[in-house]
CSV table of C-alpha atoms in Angstrom, one decimal:
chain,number,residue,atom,x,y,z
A,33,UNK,CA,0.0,0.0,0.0
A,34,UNK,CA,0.9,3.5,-0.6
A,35,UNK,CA,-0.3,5.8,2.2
A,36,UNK,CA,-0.7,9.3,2.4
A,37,UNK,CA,-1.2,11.5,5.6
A,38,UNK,CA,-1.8,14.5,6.9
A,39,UNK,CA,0.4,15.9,9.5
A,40,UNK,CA,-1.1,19.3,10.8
A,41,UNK,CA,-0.5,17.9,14.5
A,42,UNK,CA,2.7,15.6,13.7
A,43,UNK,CA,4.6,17.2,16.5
A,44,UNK,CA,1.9,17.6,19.1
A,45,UNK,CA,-0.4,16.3,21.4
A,46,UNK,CA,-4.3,17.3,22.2
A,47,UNK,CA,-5.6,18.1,25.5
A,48,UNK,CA,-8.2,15.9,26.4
A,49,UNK,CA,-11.6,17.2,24.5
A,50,UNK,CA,-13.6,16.8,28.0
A,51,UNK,CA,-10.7,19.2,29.0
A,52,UNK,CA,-11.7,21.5,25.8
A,53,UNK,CA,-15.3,21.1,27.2
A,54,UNK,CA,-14.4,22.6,30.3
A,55,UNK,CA,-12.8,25.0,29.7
A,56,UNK,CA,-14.8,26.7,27.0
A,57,UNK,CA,-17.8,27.0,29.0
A,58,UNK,CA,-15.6,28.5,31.7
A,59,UNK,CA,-14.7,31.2,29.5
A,60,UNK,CA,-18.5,31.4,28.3
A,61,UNK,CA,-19.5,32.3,31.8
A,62,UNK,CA,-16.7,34.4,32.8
A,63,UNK,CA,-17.3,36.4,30.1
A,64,UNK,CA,-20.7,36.9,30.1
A,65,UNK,CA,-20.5,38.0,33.7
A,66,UNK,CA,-18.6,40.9,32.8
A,67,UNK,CA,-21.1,41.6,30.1
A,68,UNK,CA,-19.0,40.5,27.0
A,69,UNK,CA,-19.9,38.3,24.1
A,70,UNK,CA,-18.2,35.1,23.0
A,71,UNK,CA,-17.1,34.6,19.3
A,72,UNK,CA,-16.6,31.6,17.7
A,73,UNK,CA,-14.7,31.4,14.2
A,74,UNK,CA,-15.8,28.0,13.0
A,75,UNK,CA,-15.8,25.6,10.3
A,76,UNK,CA,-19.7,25.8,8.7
A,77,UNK,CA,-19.6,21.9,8.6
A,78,UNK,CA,-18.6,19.6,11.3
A,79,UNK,CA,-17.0,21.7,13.9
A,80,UNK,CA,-20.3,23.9,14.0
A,81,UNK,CA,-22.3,21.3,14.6
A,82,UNK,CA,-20.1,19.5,17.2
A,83,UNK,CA,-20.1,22.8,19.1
A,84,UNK,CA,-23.6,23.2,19.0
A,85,UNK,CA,-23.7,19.4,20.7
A,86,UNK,CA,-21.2,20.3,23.3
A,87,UNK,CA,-23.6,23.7,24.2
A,88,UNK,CA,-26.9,21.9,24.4
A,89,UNK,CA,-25.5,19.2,26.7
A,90,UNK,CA,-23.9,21.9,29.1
A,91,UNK,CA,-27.0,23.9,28.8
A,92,UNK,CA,-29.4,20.9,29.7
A,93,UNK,CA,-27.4,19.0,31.9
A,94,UNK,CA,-26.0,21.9,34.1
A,95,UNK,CA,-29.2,23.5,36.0
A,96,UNK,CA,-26.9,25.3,38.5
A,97,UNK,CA,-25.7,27.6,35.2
A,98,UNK,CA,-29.2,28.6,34.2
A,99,UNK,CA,-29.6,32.3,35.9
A,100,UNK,CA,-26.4,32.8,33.6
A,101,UNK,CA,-27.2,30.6,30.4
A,102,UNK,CA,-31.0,30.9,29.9
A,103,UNK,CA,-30.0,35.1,29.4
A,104,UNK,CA,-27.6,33.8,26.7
A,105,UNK,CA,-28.4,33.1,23.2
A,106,UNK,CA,-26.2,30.7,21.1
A,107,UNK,CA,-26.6,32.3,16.9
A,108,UNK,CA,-24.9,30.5,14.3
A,109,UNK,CA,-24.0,32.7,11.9
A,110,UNK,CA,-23.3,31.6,8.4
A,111,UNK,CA,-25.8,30.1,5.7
A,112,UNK,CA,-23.4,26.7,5.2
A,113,UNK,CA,-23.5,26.0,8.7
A,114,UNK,CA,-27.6,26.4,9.0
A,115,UNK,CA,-27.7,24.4,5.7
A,116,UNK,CA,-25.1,21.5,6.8
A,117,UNK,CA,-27.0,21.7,10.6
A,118,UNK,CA,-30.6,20.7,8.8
A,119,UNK,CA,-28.5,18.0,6.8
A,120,UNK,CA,-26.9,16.6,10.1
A,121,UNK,CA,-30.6,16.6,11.5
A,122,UNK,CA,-31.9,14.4,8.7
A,123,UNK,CA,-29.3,12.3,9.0
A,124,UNK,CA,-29.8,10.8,12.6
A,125,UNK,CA,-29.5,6.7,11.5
A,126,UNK,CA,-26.0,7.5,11.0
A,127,UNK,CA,-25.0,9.1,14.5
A,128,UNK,CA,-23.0,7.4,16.8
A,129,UNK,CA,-24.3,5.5,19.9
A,130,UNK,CA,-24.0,8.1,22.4
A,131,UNK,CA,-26.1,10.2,20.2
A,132,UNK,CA,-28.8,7.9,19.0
A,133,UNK,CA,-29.2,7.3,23.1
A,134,UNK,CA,-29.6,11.5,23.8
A,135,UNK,CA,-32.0,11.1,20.8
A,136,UNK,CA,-34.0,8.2,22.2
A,137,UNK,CA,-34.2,10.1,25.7
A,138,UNK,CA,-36.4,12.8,24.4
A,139,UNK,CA,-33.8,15.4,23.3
A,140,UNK,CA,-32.8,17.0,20.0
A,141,UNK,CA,-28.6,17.1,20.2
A,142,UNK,CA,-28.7,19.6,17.5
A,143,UNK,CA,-31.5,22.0,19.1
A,144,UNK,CA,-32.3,24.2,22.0
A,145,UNK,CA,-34.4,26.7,23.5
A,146,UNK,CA,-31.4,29.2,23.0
A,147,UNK,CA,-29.8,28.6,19.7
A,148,UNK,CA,-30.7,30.6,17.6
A,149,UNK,CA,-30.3,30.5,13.0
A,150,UNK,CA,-29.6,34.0,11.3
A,151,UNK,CA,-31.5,34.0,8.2
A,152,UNK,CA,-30.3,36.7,5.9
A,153,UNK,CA,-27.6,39.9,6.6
A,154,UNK,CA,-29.8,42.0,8.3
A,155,UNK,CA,-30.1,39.2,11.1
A,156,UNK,CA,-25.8,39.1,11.1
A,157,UNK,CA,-26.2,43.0,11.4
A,158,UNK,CA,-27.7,42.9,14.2
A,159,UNK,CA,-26.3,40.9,16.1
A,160,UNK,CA,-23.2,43.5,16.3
A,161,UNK,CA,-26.0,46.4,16.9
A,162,UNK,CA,-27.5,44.3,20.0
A,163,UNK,CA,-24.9,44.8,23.3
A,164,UNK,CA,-26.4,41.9,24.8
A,165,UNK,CA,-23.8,39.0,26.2
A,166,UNK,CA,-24.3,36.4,23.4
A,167,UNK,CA,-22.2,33.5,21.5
A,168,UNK,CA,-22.0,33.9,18.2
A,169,UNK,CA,-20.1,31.0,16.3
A,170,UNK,CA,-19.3,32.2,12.5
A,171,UNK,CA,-17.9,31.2,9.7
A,172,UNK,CA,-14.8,30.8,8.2
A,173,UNK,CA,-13.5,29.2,10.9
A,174,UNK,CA,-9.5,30.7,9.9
A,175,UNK,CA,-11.2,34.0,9.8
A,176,UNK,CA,-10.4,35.0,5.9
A,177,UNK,CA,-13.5,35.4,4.2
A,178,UNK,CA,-17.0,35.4,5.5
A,179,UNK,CA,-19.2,36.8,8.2
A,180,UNK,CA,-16.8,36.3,10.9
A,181,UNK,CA,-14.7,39.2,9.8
A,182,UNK,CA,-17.3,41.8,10.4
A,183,UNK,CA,-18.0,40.1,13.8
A,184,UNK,CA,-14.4,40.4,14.6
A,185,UNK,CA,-14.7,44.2,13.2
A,186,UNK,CA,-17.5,45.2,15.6
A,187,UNK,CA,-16.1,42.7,18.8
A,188,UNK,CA,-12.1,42.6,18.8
A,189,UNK,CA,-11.2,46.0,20.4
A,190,UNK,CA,-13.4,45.3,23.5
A,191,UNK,CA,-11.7,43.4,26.0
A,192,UNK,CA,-14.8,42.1,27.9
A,193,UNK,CA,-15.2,40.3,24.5
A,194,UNK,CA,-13.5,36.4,24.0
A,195,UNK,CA,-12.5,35.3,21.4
A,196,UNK,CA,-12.4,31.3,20.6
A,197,UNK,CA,-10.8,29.4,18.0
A,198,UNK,CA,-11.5,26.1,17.8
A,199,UNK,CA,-9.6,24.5,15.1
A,200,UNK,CA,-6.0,24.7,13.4
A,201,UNK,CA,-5.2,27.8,12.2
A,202,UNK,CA,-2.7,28.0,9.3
A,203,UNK,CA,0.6,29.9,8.5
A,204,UNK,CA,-0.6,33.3,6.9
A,205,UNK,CA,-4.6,33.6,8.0
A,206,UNK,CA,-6.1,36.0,10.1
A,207,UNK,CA,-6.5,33.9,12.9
A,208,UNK,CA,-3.4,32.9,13.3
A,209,UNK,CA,-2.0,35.8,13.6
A,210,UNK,CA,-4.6,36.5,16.6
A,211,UNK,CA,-3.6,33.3,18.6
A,212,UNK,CA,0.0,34.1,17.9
A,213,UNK,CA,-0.8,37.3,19.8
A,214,UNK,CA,-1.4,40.3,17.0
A,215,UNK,CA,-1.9,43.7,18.9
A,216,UNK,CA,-3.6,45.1,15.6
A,217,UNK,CA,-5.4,43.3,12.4
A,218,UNK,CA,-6.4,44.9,9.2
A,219,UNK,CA,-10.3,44.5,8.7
A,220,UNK,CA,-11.7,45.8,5.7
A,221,UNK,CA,-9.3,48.4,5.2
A,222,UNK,CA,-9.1,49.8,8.7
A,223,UNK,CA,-7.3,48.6,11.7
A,224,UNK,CA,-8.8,47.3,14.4
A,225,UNK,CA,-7.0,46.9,18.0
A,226,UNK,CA,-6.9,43.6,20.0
A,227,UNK,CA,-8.9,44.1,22.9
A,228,UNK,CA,-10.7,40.8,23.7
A,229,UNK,CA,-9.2,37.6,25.0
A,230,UNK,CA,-8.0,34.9,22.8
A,231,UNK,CA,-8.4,31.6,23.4
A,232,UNK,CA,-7.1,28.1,21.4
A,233,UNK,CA,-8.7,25.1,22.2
A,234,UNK,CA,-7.1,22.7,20.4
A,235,UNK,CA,-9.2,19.7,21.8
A,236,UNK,CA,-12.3,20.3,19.3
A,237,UNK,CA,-9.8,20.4,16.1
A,238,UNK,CA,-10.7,17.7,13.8
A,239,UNK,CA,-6.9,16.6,13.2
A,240,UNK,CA,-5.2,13.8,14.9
A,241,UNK,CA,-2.6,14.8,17.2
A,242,UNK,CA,0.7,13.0,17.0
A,243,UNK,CA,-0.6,9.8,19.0
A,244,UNK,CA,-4.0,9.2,17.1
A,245,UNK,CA,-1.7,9.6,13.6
A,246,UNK,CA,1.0,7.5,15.4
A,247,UNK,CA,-1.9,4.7,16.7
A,248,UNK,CA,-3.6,4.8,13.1
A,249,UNK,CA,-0.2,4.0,11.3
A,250,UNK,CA,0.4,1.1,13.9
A,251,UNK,CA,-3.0,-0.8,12.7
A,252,UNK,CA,-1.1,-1.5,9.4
A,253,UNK,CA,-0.5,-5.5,9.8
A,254,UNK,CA,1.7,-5.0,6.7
A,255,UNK,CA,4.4,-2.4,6.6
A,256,UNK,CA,3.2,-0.2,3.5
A,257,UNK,CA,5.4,0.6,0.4
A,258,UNK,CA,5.6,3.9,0.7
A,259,UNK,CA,4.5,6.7,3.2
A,260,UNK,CA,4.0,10.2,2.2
A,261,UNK,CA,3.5,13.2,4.7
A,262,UNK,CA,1.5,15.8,3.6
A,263,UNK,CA,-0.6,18.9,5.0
A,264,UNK,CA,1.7,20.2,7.6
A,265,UNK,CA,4.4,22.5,8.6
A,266,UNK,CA,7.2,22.1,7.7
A,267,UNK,CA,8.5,21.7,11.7
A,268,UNK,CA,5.6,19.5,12.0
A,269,UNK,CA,6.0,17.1,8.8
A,270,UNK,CA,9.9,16.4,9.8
A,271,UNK,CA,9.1,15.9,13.0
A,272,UNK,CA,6.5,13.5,12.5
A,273,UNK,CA,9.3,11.9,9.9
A,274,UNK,CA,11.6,11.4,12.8
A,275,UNK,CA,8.8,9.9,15.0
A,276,UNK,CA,7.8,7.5,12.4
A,277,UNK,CA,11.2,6.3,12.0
A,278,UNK,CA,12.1,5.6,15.7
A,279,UNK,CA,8.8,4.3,16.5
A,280,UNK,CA,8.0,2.1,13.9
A,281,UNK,CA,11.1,2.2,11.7
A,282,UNK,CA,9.9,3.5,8.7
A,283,UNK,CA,11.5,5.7,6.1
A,284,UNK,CA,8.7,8.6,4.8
A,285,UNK,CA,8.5,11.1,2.1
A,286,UNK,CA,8.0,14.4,3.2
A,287,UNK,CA,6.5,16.7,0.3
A,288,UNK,CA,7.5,19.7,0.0
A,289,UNK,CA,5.3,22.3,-1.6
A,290,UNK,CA,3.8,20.8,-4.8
A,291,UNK,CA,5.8,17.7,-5.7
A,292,UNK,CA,5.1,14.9,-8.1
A,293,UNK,CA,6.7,11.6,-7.0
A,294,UNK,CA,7.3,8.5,-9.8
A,295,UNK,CA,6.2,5.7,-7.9
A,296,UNK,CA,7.3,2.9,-10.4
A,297,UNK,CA,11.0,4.6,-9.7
A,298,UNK,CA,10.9,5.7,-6.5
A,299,UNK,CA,12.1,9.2,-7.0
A,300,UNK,CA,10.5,12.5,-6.5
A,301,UNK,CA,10.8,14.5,-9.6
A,302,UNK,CA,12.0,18.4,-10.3
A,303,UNK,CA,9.2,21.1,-11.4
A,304,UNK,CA,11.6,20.7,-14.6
A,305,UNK,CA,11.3,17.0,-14.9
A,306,UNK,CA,7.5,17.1,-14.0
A,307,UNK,CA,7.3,19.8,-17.1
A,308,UNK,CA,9.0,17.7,-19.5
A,309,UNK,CA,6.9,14.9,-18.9
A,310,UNK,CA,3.7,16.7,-19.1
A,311,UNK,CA,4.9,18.3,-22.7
A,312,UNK,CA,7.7,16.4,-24.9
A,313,UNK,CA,9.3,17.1,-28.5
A,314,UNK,CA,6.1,14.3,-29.5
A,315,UNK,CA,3.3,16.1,-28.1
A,316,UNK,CA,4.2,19.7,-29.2
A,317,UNK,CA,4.7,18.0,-32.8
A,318,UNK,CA,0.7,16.9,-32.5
A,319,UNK,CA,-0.3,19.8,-31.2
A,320,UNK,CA,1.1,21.2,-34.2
A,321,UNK,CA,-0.9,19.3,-35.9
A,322,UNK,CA,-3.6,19.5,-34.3
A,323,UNK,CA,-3.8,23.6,-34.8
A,324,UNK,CA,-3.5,23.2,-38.3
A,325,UNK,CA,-6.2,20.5,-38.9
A,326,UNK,CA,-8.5,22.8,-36.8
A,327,UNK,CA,-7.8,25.9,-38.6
A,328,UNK,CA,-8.6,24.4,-42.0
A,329,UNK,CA,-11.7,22.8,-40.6
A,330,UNK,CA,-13.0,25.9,-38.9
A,331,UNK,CA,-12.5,28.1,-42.3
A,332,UNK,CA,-14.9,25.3,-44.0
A,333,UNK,CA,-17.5,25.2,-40.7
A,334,UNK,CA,-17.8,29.0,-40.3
A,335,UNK,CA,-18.5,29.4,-44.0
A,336,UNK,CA,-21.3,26.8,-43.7
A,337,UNK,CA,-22.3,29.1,-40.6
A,338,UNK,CA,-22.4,32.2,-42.3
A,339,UNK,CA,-24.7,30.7,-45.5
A,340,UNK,CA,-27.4,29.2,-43.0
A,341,UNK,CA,-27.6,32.8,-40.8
A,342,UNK,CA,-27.8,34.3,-44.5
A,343,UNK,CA,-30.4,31.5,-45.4
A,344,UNK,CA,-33.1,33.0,-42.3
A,345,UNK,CA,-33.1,29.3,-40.7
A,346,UNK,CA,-35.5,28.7,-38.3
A,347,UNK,CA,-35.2,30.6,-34.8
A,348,UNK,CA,-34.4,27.6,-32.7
A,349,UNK,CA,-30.9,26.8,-35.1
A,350,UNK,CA,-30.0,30.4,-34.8
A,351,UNK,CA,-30.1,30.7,-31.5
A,352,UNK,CA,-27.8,27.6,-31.2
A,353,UNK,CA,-25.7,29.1,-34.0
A,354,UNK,CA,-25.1,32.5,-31.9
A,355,UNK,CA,-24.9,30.9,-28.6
A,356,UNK,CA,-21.6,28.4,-30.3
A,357,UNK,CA,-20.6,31.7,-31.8
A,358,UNK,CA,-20.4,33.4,-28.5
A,359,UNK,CA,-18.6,30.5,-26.6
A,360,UNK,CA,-16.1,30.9,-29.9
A,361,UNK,CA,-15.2,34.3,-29.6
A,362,UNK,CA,-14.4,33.6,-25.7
A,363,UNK,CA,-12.7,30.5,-26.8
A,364,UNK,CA,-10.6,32.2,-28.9
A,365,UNK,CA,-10.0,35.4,-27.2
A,366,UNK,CA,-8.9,33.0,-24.4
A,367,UNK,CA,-6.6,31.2,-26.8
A,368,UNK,CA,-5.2,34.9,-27.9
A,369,UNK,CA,-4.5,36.0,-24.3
A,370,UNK,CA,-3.0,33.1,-23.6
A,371,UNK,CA,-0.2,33.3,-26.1
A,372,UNK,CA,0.6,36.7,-25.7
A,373,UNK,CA,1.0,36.6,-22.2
A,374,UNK,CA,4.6,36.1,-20.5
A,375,UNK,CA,6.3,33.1,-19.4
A,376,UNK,CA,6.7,33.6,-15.3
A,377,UNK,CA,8.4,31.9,-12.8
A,378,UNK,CA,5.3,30.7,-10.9
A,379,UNK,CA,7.2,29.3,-7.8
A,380,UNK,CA,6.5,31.0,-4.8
A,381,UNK,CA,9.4,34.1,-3.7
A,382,UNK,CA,9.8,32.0,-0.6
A,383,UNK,CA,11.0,29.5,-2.1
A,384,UNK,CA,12.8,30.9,-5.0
């Protein structure tokens, strides 16, 4: 077998998620209490809905909370996530045990008096008009595009805000650069201070850690042919490398960037070698070829074209005529740009 896996937590290991659990409802109510308002950049499907689980559990099984919670509405935020929630409701016959059980006991896990579905912008609007404490839980969950960025416009400068991530959050993106502890962000052109507390709870993120990669690669009876590490960091994909090796003793490819590997050979090829492959001395003689046996036929086809249209045939074959026209002209407008444009170096400048 040839395997290929991710790495995003090669060199680290999850807190428990009951641990997770904990803590973010301690930072729900500690926040509240001072009168801020939780936000929650989250994936629209999957981590939404497992945080909406996690809050209806606390809500109904802590009674002790409820002259705090029962003031505190729970929005979602973002028209995937209400779309992918109704799908996850449909769905039940394929929840786990635990669930189908909370099911069978009388309670929706995916519903609550307090959660609450924006419907359209206005709704997101005013959220950020209404001072109330609240939990809002937007999308995207790295904070790059999407109705969490207005929400982190309106919320981030107020420090009885919180601010939660709940999921990895990549080299470059907007919310790493909060976890990583950014005084200032850029937000729609103007920049916005970091007044709320940030929190990472690693414990919901839908990666393995090190262990659960480490545990899933030791169910292989069979030691596979090849392993390939992918979607990481660099730190984390090398360190996962070296784990692999002293654990199991397994060598690993760790891709770099956009690589193509020859698996009959073993070898992982240059961007030059990958290009020569793709395009050698044969195929540029048939596309040759090919242009010229297309231009000739095209001369003959748009002739025919032209007597029709002069002919007055019926409506229904001109329109089809004018539409294949249309998709022509872009066609070969396209074909035009794309030979006049310059050859560029497209590797990225870090890594040039």
């Amino acid at each position: 077998d040839y395997v290929i896996m991710e790495t995003t937590y090669g060199n680290r290991l999850h807190p428990a998620n009951a641990t997770s659990i904990d803590e973010l409802i301690s930072i729900v109510l500690k926040t509240v209490k001072r009168g801020g308002s939780v936000i929650i950049p989250s994936f629209a499907v999957g981590r939404t809905q497992e945080l909406i689980y996690q809050f209806n559990m606390f809500y109904e099984q802590h009674p002790e909370y409820s002259e705090v919670l029962d003031k505190v509405n729970v929005y979602i935020d973002s028209p995937m996530a209400t779309t992918a929630t109704e799908v996850f409701k449909k769905n039940a016959q394929v929840f786990d045990e635990e669930t189908r059980n909370y099911i069978l006991s009388g309670d929706n896990p995916l519903d609550f008096k307090n959660l609450k579905f924006t419907r359209n912008t206005a709704d997101s609007q005013m959220l950020n008009n209404d001072k109330t404490p609240k939990i809002i839980i937007s999308a995207s969950g790295m904070c790059e595009a999407g109705r969490i960025r207005h929400h982190l416009k309106h919320n981030l400068w107020d420090s009885r805000n919180s601010i939660i991530f709940a999921g990895y959050q990549a080299e470059g993106t907007l919310g790493r650069l909060l976890i990583e502890g950014a005084k200032e962000v850029k937000l729609f052109g103007e920049t916005v201070m970091v007044g709320a507390e940030i929190y990472n709870l690693q414990g919901f993120s839908g990666h393995a850690d090190q262990k659960g990669l480490l545990d899933w690669l030791g169910g292989f009876q069979v030691q596979p042919k090849q392993i390939f590490l992918v979607h990481g960091e660099e730190d984390s994909k090398n360190d996962f490398a070296a784990k692999v090796k002293e654990k199991f003793g397994y060598d690993t490819v760790v891709i770099h960037s956009n690589s193509e590997f020859d698996l009959p050979t073993g070898t992982c090829l240059s961007k030059e070698e990958v290009q020569e492959d793709l395009m050698d001395e044969e195929d540029i003689e048939n596309l040759k070829t090919k242009i010229e046996a297309i231009r000739s036929e095209l001369g003959n086809i748009l002739e025919n074209a032209k007597g029709v249209v002069e002919e007055k045939s019926s409506v229904d074959k001109l329109q089809q005529i004018n539409s294949i026209v249309l998709e022509l002209e872009k066609a070969s407008l396209n074909l035009g740009s794309s030979i006049t444009a310059e050859d560029r170096d497209t590797t990225p400048l870090s890594e040039q």
